Short mmCIF file of C-alpha atoms and ligand atoms in Angstrom, two decimals:
data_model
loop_
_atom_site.label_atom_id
_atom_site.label_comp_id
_atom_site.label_asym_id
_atom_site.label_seq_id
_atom_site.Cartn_x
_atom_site.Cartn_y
_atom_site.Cartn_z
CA UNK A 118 0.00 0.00 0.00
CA UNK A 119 1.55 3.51 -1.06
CA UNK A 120 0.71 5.06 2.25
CA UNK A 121 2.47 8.45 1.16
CA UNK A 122 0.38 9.05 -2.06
CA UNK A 123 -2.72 8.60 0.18
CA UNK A 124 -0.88 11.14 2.26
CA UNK A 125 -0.48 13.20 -1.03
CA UNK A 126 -4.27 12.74 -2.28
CA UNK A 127 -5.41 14.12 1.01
CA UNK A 128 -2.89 16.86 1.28
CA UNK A 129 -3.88 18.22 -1.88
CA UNK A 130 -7.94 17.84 -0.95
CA UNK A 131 -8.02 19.29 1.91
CA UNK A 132 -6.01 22.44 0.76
CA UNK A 133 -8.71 23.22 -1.67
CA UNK A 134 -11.38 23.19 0.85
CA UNK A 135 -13.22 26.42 1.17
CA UNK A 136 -15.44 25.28 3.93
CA UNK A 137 -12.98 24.29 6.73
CA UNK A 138 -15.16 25.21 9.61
CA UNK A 139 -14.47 27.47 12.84
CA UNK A 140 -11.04 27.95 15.14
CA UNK A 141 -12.33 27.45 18.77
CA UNK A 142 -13.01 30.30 20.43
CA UNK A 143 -13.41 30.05 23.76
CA UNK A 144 -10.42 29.76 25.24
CA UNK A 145 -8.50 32.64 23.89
CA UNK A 146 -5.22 31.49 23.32
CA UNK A 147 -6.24 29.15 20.48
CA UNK A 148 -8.20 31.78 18.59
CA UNK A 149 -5.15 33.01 17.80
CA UNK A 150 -4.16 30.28 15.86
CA UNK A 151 -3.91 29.91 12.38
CA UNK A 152 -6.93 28.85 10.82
CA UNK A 153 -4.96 27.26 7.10
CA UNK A 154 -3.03 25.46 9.12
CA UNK A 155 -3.26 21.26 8.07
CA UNK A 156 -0.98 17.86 8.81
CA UNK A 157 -1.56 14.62 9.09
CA UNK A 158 0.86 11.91 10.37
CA UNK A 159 0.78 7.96 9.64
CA UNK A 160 3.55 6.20 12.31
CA UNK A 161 3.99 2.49 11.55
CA UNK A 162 5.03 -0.03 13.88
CA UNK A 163 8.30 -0.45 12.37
CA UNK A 164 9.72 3.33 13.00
CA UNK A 165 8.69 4.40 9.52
CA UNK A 166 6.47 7.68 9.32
CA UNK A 167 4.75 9.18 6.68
CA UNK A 168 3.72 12.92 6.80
CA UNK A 169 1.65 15.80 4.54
CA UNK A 170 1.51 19.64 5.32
CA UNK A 171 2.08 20.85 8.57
CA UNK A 172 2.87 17.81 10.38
CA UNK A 173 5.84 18.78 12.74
CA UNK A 174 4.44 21.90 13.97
CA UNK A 175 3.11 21.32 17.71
CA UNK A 176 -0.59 22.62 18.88
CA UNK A 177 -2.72 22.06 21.70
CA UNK A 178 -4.10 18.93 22.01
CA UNK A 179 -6.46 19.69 24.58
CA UNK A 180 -8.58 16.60 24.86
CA UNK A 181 -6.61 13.83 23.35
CA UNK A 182 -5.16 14.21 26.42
CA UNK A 183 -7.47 12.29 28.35
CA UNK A 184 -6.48 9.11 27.03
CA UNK A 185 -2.81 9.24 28.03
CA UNK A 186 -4.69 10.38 31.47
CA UNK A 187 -7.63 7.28 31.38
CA UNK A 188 -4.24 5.04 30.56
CA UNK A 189 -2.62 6.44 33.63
CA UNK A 190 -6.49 6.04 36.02
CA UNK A 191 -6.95 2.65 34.81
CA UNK A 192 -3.54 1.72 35.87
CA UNK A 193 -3.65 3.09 38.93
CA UNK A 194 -7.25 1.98 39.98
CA UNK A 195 -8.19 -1.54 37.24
CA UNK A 196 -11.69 -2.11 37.22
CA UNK A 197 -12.83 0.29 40.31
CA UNK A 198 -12.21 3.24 38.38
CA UNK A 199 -15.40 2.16 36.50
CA UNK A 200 -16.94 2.98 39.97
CA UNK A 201 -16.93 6.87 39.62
CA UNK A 202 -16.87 7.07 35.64
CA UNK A 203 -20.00 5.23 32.73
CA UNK A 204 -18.61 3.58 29.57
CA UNK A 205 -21.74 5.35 27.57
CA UNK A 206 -22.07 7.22 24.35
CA UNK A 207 -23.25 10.76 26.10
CA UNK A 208 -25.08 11.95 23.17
CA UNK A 209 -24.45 15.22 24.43
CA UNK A 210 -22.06 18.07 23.69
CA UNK A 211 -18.69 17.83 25.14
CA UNK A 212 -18.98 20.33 28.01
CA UNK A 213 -22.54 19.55 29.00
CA UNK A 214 -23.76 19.27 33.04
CA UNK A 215 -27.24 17.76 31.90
CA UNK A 216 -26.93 14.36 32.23
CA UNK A 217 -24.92 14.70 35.53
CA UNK A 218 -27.84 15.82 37.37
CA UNK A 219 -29.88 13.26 36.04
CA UNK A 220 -27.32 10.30 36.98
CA UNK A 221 -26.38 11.01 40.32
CA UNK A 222 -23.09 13.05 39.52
CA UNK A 223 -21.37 10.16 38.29
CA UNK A 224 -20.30 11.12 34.10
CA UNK A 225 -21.60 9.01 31.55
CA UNK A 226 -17.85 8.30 29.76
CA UNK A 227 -14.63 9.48 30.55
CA UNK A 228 -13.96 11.71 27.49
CA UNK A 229 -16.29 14.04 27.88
CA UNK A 230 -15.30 16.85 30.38
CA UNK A 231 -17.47 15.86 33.55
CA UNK A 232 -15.52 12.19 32.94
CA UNK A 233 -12.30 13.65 32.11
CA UNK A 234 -12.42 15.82 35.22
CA UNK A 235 -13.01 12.80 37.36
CA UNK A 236 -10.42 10.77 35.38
CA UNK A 237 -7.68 13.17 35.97
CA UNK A 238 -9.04 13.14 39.89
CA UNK A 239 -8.51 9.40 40.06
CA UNK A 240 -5.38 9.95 38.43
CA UNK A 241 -3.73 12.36 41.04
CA UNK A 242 -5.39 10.61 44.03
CA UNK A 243 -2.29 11.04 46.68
CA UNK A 244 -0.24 12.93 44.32
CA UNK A 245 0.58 17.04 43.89
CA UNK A 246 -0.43 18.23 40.60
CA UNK A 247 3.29 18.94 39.78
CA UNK A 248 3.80 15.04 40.07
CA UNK A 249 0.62 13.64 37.94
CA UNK A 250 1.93 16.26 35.27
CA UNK A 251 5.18 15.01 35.59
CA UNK A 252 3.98 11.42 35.19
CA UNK A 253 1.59 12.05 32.15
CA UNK A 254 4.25 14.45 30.90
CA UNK A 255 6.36 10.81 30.91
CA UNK A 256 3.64 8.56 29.69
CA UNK A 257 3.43 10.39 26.41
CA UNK A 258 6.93 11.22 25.68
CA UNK A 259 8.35 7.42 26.49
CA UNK A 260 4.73 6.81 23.94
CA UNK A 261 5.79 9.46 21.30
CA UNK A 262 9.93 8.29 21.83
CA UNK A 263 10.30 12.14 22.25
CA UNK A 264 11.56 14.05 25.67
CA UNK A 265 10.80 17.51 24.15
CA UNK A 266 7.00 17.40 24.12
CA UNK A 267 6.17 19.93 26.84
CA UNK A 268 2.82 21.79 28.35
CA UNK A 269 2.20 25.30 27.29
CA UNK A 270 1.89 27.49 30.36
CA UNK A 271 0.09 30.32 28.30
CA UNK A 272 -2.48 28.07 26.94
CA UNK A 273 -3.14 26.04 30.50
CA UNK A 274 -3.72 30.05 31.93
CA UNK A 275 -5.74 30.60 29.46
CA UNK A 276 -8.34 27.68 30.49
CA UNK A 277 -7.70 28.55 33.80
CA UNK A 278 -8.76 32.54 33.72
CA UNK A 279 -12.44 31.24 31.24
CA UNK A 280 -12.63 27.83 33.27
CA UNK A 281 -15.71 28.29 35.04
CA UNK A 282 -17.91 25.99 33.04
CA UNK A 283 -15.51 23.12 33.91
CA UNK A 284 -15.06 24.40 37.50
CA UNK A 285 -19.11 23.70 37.71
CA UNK A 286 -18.87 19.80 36.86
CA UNK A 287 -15.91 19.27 39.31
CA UNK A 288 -18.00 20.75 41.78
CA UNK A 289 -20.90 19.08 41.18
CA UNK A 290 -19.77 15.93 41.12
CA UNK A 291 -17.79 17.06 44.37
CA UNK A 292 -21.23 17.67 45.46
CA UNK A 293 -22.05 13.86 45.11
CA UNK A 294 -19.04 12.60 46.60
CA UNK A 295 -16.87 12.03 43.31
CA UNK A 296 -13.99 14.44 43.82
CA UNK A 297 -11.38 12.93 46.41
CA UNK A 298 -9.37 15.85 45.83
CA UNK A 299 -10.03 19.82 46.12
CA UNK A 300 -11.84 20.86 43.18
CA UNK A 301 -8.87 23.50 42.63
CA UNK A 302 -5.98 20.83 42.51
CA UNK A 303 -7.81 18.79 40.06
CA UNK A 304 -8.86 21.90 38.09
CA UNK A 305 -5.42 22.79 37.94
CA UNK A 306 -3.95 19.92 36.86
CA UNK A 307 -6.83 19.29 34.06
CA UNK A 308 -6.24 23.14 32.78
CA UNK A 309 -2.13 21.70 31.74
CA UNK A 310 -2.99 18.31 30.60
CA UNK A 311 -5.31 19.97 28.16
CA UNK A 312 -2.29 22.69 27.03
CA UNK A 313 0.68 19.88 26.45
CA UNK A 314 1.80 20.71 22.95
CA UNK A 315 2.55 17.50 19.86
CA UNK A 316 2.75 17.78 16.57
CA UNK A 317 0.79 14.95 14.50
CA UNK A 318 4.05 13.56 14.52
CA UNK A 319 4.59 12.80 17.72
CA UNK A 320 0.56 11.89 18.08
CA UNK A 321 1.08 9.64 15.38
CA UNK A 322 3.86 7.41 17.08
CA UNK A 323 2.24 8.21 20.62
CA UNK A 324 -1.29 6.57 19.15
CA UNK A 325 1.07 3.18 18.29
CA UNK A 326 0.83 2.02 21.86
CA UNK A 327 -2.95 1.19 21.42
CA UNK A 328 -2.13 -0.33 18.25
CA UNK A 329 -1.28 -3.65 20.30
CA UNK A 330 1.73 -4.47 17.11
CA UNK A 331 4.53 -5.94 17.37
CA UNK A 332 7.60 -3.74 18.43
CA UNK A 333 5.19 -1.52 19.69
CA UNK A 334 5.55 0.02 23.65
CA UNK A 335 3.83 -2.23 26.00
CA UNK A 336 2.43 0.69 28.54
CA UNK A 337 -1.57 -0.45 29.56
CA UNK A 338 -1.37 -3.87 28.08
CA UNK A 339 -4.91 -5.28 29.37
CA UNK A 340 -6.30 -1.49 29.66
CA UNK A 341 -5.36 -1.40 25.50
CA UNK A 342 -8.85 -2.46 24.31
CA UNK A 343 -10.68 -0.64 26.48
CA UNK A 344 -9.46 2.60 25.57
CA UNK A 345 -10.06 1.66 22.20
CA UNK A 346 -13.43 1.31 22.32
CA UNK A 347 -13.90 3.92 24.49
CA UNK A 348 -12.29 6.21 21.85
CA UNK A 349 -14.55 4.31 19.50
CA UNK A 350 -17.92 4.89 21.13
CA UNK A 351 -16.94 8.10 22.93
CA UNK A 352 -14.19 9.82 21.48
CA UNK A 353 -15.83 12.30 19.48
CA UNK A 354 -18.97 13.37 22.04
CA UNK A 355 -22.26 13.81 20.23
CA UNK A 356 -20.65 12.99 16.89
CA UNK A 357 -19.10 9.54 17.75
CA UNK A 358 -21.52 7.32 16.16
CA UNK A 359 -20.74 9.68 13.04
CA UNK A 360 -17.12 8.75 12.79
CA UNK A 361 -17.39 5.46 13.60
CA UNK A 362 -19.96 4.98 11.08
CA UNK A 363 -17.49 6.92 8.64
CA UNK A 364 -14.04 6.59 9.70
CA UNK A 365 -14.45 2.90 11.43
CA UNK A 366 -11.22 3.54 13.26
CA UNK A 367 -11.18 4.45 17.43
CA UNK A 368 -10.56 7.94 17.59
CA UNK A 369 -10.13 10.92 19.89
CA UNK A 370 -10.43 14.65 18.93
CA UNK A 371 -9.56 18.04 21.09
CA UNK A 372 -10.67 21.76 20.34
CA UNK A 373 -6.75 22.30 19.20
CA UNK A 374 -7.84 20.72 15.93
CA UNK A 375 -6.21 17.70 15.67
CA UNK A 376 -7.89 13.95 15.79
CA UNK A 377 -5.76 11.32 16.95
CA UNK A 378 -6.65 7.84 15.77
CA UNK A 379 -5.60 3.74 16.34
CA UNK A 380 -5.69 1.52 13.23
CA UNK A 381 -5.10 -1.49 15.51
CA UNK A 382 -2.26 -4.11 14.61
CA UNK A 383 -1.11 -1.60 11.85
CA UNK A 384 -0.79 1.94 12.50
CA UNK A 385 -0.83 5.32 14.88
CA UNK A 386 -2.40 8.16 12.74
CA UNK A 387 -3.03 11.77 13.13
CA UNK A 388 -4.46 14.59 11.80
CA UNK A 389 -4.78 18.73 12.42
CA UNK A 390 -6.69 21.36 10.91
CA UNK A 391 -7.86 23.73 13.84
CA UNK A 392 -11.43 24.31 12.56
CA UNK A 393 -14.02 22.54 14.52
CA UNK A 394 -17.69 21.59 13.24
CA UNK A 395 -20.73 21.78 15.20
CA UNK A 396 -19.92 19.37 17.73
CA UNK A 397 -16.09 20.63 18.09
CA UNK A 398 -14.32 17.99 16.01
CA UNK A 399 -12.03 18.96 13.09
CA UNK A 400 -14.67 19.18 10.34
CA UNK A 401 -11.36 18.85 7.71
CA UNK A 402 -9.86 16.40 9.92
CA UNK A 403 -12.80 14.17 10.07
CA UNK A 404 -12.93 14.21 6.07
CA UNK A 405 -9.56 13.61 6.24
CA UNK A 406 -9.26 10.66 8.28
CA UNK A 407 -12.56 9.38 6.51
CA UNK A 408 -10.73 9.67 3.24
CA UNK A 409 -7.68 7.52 4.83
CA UNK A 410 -10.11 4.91 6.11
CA UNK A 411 -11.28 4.62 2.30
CA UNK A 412 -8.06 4.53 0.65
CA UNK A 413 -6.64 2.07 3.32
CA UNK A 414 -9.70 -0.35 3.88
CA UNK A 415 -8.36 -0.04 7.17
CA UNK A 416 -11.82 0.33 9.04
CA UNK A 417 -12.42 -2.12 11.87
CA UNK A 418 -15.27 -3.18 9.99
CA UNK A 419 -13.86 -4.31 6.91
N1 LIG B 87 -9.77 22.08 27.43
C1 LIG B 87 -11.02 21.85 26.76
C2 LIG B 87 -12.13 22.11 27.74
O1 LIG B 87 -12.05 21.60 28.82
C3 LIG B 87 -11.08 20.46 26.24
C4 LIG B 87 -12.25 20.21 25.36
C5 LIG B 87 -11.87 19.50 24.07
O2 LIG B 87 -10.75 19.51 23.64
O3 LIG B 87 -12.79 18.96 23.45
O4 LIG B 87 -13.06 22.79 27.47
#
């Protein structure tokens, strides 16, 4: 399979898009982004890697993030962690406190930000914020192979100073007895997880872990197929069932723009094009990816 005229194809696609979609707005340091800007990243098992447009250029990868930081929860707590966090499509949008009311203050999946809050809580049970950074920070770079990845202070402010959305589902779910830290420490250490900085580079090779190939790092071995079909089901809030039914591929997205995505047993793939659709998923990133599944037949379901 010619992996890097696929690469090519897309490239040349998605740069004469005219209807890319909307940069993110609310959290002001990515408005400021570049709104052209597009990459994608295939990372094979054996060390090759396969690249179009802007591929080595790091942005925020906001919530991709919380699978490195589910990875790190399930190890730490197995099966209980399923205690405080569903396994359900939400159906809702990313950000949404509806449902929590409804089901007791426990989140319906751990991707969307009521369940990411609480992941990252279970995560730094008994630890400082400085040292669940620290260990995330060194889950993902011995992932990626790559010591420079780093968090972006101005970006984690950022979330910090228009936060208060977020703020309300910690303490809510605080309010039902599923915080076992101070709202503010878990707050804190959510803010820079979302902010660490990769390229689709380094997402591409830091995605191989779930692939489950040979040669590949062995971090969550039992956890592996869990995440990926929580990424599956989950990974793209109210518009999961979409890309599954299009893409066919376990995938997380985050407001930065870029998608990262498992083709189990064969590759670690990413994509970035900072304008979201409706439901705050790359809109050319999805078309991108769904064009890769296509080309590749790589979809779970074939
Ligand atoms: N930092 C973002 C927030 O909490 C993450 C959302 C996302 O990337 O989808 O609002």
């Amino acid at each position: 399979m010619d992996i890097a005229a696929i690469l090519d194809d897309i490239g040349e696609t998605m740069a004469r898009a005219t209807d890319r979609g909307r940069v993110a707005t609310y959290i002001p340091q990515l408005a400021r982004i570049d709104a052209n800007r597009f990459g994608m990243a295939v990372a094979l098992p054996d060390g090759q890697i396969f690249t179009t447009g802007d591929a080595k250029i790091p942005f925020s990868i906001q919530s991709i993030s919380k699978v490195f930081t589910l990875a790190l929860a399930l190890g730490r707590m197995g099966d209980q962690f399923w205690t405080r966090v569903g396994r359900e499509p939400s159906g809702q949008a990313f950000n949404s406190i509806l449902q929590l009311e409804h089901e007791g203050g426990i989140p319906r999946n751990p991707f969307i930000n009521a369940g990411a809050i609480a992941t990252t809580d279970a995560a730094l049970a008994g630890h400082a914020p400085r040292e669940f950074l620290g260990e995330l920070l060194r889950f993902i770079r011995t992932a990626a192979g790559d010591d420079s990845i780093h968090i972006n202070e101005k970006v984690a402010r950022s979330e910090e100073e228009t936060g208060d959305l977020n703020r309300a589902l910690a303490y809510f779910m605080a309010a039902h007895g599923n915080m076992l830290n101070p709202v503010d420490l878990t707050m804190g250490a959510y803010f820079h997880q979302c902010a660490v900085e990769m390229s689709c580079i380094q997402l591409a090779r830091a995605a191989l872990f779930l692939t489950g190939a040979d040669g590949t790092p062995r971090l969550v071995s039992p956890g592996r197929r869990r995440i990926n079909a929580m990424m599956m089901l989950c990974g793209h809030y109210d518009a999961s069932g979409d890309f599954a039914y299009r893409v066919g591929l376990p995938g997380k997205s985050g407001v930065g723009g870029g998608i990262m995505v498992v083709a189990p047993g064969r590759a670690g793939v990413c994509v970035w094009s900072p304008c979201l659709n409706a439901q705050g998923n790359s809109k050319l990133g999805t078309e991108a990816v769904e064009m890769f599944g296509r080309a590749t037949g790589w979809s779970v379901f074939d």
